[in-house]
Short mmCIF file of C-alpha atoms in Angstrom, two decimals:
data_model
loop_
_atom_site.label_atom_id
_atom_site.label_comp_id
_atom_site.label_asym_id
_atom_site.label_seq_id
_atom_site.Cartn_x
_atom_site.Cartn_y
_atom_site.Cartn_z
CA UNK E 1108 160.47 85.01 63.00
CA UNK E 1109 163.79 83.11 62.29
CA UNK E 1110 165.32 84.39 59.42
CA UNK E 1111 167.63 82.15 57.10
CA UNK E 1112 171.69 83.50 56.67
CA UNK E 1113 171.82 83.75 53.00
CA UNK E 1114 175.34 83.45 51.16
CA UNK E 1115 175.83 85.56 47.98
CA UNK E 1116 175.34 83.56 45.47
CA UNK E 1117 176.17 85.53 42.66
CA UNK E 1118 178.32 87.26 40.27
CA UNK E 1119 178.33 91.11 41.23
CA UNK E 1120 177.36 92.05 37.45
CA UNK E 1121 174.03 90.21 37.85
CA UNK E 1122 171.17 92.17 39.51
CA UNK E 1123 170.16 91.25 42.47
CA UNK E 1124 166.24 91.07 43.24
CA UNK E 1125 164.70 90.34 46.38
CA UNK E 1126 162.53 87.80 44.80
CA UNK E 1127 165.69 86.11 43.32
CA UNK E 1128 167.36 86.05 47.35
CA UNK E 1129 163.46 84.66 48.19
CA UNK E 1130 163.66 81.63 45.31
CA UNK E 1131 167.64 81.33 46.73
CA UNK E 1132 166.39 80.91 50.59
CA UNK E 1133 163.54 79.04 49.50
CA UNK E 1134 165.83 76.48 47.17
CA UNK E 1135 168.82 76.38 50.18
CA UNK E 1136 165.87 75.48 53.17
CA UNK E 1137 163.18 73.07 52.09
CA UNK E 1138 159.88 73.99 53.41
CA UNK E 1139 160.55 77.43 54.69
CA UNK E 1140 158.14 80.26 54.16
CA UNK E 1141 159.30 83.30 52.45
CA UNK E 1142 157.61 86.42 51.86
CA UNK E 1143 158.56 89.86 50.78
CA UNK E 1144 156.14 92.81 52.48
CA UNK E 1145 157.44 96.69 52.05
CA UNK E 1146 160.09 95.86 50.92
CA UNK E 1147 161.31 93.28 53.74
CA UNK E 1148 162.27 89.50 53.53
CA UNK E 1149 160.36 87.49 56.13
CA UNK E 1150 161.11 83.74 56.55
CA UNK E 1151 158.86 81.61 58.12
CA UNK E 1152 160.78 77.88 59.51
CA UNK E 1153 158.30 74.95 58.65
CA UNK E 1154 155.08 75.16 60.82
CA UNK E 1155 155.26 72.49 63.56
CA UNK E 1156 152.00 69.57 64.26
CA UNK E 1157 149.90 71.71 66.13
CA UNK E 1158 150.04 74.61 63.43
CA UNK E 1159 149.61 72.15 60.63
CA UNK E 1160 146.60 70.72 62.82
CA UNK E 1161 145.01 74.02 63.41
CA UNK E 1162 144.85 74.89 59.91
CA UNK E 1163 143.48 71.45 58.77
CA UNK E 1164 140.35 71.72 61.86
CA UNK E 1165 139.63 75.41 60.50
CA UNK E 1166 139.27 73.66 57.11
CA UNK E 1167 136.67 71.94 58.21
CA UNK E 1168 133.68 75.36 58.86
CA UNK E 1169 134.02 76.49 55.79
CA UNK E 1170 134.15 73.61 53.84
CA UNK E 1171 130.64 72.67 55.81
CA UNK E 1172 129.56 75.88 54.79
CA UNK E 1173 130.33 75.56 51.06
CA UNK E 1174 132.38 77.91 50.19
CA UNK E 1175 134.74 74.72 48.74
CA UNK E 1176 133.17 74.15 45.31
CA UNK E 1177 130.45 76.60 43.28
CA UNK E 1178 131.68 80.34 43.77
CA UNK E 1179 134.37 79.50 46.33
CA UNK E 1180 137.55 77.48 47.38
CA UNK E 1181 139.04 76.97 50.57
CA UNK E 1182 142.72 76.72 49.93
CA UNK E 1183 145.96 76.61 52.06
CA UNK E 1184 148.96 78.79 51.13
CA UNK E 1185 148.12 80.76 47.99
CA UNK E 1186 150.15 83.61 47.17
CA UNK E 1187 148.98 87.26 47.23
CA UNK E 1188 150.21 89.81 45.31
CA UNK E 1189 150.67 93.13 47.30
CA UNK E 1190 150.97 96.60 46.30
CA UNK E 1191 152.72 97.64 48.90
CA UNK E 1192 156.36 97.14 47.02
CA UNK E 1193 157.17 96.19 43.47
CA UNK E 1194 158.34 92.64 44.39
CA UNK E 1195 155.84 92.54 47.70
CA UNK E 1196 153.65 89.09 47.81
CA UNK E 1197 152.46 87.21 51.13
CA UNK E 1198 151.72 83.56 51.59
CA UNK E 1199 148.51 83.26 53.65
CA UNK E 1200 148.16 80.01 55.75
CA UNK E 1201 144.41 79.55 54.81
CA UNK E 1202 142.30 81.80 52.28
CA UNK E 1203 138.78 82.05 50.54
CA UNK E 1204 138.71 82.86 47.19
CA UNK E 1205 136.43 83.50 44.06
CA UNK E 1206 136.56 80.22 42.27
CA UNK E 1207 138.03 81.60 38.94
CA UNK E 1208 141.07 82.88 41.01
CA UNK E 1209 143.36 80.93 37.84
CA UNK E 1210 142.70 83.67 35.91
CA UNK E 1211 144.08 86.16 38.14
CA UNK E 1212 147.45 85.30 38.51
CA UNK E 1213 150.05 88.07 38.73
CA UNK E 1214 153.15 86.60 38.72
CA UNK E 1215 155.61 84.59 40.63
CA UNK E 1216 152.71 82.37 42.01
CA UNK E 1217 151.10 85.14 43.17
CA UNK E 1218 147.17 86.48 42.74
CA UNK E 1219 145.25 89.48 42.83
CA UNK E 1220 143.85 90.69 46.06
CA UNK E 1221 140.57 91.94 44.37
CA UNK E 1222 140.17 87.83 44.30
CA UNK E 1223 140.11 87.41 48.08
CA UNK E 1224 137.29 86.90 50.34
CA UNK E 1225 139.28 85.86 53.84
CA UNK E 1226 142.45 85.34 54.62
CA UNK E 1227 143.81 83.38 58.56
CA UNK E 1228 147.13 83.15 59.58
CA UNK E 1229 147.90 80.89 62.26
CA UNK E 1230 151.00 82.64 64.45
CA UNK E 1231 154.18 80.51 65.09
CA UNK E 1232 156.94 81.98 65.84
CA UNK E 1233 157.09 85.20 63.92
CA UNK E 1234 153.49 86.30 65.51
CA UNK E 1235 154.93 89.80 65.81
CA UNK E 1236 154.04 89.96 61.99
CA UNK E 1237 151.14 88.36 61.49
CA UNK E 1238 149.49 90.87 63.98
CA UNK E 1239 151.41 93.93 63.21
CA UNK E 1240 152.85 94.07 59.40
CA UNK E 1241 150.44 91.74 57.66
CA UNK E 1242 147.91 93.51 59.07
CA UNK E 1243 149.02 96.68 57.27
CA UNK E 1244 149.74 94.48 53.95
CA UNK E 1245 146.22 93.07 53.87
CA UNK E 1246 144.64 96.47 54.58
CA UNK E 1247 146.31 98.18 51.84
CA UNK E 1248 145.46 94.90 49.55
CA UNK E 1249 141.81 95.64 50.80
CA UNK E 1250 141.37 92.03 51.97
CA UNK E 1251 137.69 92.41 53.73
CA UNK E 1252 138.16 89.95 56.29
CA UNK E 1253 141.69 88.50 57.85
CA UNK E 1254 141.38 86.53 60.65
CA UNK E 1255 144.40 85.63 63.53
CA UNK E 1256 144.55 82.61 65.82
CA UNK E 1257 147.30 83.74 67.84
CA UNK E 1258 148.62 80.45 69.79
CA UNK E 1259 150.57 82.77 71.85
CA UNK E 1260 148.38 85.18 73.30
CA UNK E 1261 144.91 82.18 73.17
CA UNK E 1262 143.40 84.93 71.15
CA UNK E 1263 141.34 84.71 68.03
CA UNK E 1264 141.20 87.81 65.53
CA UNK E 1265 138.74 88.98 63.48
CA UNK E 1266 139.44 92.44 61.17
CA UNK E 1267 137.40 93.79 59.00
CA UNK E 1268 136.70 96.76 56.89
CA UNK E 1269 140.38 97.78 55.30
CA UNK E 1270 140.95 101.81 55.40
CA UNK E 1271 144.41 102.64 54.59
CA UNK E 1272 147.11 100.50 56.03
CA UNK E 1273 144.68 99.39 58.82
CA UNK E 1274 141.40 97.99 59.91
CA UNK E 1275 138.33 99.70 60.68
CA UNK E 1276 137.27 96.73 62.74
CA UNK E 1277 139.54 94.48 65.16
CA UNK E 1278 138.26 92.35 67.78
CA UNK E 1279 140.07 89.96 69.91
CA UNK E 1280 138.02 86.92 70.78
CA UNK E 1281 138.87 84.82 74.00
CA UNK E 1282 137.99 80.87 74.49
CA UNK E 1283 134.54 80.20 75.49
CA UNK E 1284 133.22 82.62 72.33
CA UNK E 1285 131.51 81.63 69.39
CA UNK E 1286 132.06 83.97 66.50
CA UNK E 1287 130.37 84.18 63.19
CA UNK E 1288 132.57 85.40 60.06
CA UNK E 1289 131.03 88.53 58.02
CA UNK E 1290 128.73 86.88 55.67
CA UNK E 1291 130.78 88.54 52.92
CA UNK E 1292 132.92 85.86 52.35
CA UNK E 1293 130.10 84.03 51.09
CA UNK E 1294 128.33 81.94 53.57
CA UNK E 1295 127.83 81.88 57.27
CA UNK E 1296 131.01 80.11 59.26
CA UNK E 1297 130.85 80.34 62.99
CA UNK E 1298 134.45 79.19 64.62
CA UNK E 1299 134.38 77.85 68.07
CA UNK E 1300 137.64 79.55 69.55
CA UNK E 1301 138.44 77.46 72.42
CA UNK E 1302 138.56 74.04 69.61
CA UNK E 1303 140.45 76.16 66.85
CA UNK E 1304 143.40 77.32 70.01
CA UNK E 1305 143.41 73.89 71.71
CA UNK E 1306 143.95 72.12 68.14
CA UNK E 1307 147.02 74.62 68.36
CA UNK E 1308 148.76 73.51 71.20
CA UNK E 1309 151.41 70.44 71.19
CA UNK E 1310 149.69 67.61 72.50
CA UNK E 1311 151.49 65.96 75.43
CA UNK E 1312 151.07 62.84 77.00
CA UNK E 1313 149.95 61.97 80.40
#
C-alpha cells in the first residue's frame, strides 16, 4: 500500500476525524482509494489497466448469471460500513448486493453489511491487506462470501462462512481450476481462474 503524506490542514480548535483526513487525502489525490479499517487509514493509488481489466472480465459471470437486475446488482466500488471502529468503512472493488441496498445507507456513502452477498478485491499493491486485514473486516461484517484474485501470488480466493474476525472456510485456487461460488449469493457463477489472473497481468507486446 502507498500511503498519501497528508499536511494539516486545519485550525487546532477544530476536531480532527479520521474520516475528515480520508475526504482531505481523497480531495488532495484524485482517484485514490481511501479506507478506514480498526481504526487505520489505508490508501489505495489508482488501480492500473490490468486491475481495471480484471474487474470489468469478472463482471461479466455474474452478470450472465443474473444476479444484475431482479433481487441483485453487480456493482463496482460500493462502500461498506464496518463495525469494527466508529468511523471504519471499506471500499470493495466488486460486490453483490440485495437490490434495495438504497435503503440501507449508513452514512458517508457507506451501506450495511447485512446487504451483502459477495464481495472480490483484486490485489495491487497493498495485497498485504486485502488478504490479511480485510479479511478480518469482512468477517466481523459477516460478509458470507469474499473472494481474492491475488495478481501477485496467481492465486484465486474463496472464504466463506465468517466466525469472529476470520473465516471458517479459505481455499486458495491455482490456474487450471474451475470454481463455482456458494450458491448463496444468489445464482450459480463458476470463475475460470487462469482467464480472471491472465486478464490481470500488463499486457506486453511481442
Amino acid at each position: 500500500m502507498s500511503a498519501a503524506s497528508v499536511e494539516q490542514p486545519f485550525h487546532e480548535e477544530e476536531p480532527v476525524t479520521l474520516t475528515t483526513i480520508a475526504d482531505e487525502i481523497m480531495e488532495r489525490h484524485p482517484g485514490y482509494r481511501v479506507e478506514i479499517i480498526g481504526g487505520h487509514l489505508l490508501v489505495t493509488p489508482s488501480p492500473d489497466a490490468p486491475h481495471a481489466r480484471a474487474l470489468t472480465g469478472l463482471m461479466i459471470p455474474f452478470i450472465a448469471a443474473g444476479l444484475h437486475g431482479g433481487e441483485t446488482e453487480t456493482l463496482q466500488n460500493v462502500g461498506l460500513w464496518l463495525p469494527t471502529g466508529a468511523e471504519d468503512y471499506a471500499i470493495p472493488d466488486l460486490v453483490v448486493v440485495d437490490a434495495d441496498i438504497d435503503d440501507h445507507l449508513v452514512e458517508n456513502n457507506a451501506y450495511d453489511p447485512a446487504c451483502f452477498r459477495l464481495v472480490l478485491e483484486v490485489t495491487s499493491g497493498n495485497w498485504k491487506d486485502d488478504l490479511k486485514t480485510k479479511v478480518a473486516a469482512y468477517a466481523e461484517a459477516k460478509v458470507p462470501v469474499y473472494v481474492v484474485v491475488d495478481r501477485r501470488h496467481q492465486r484465486l480466493h474463496v472464504l466463506t462462512e465468517p466466525v469472529g474476525s476470520g473465516y471458517e472456510n479459505h481455499r486458495p485456487h491455482a490456474p487450471g481450476e474451475l470454481v463455482t461460488l456458494p450458491d448463496s449469493i444468489g445464482a450459480k457463477v463458476t470463475l475460470d481462474v487462469e482467464e480472471i489472473l491472465k486478464a490481470g497481468q500488463a499486457r506486453t507486446g511481442d
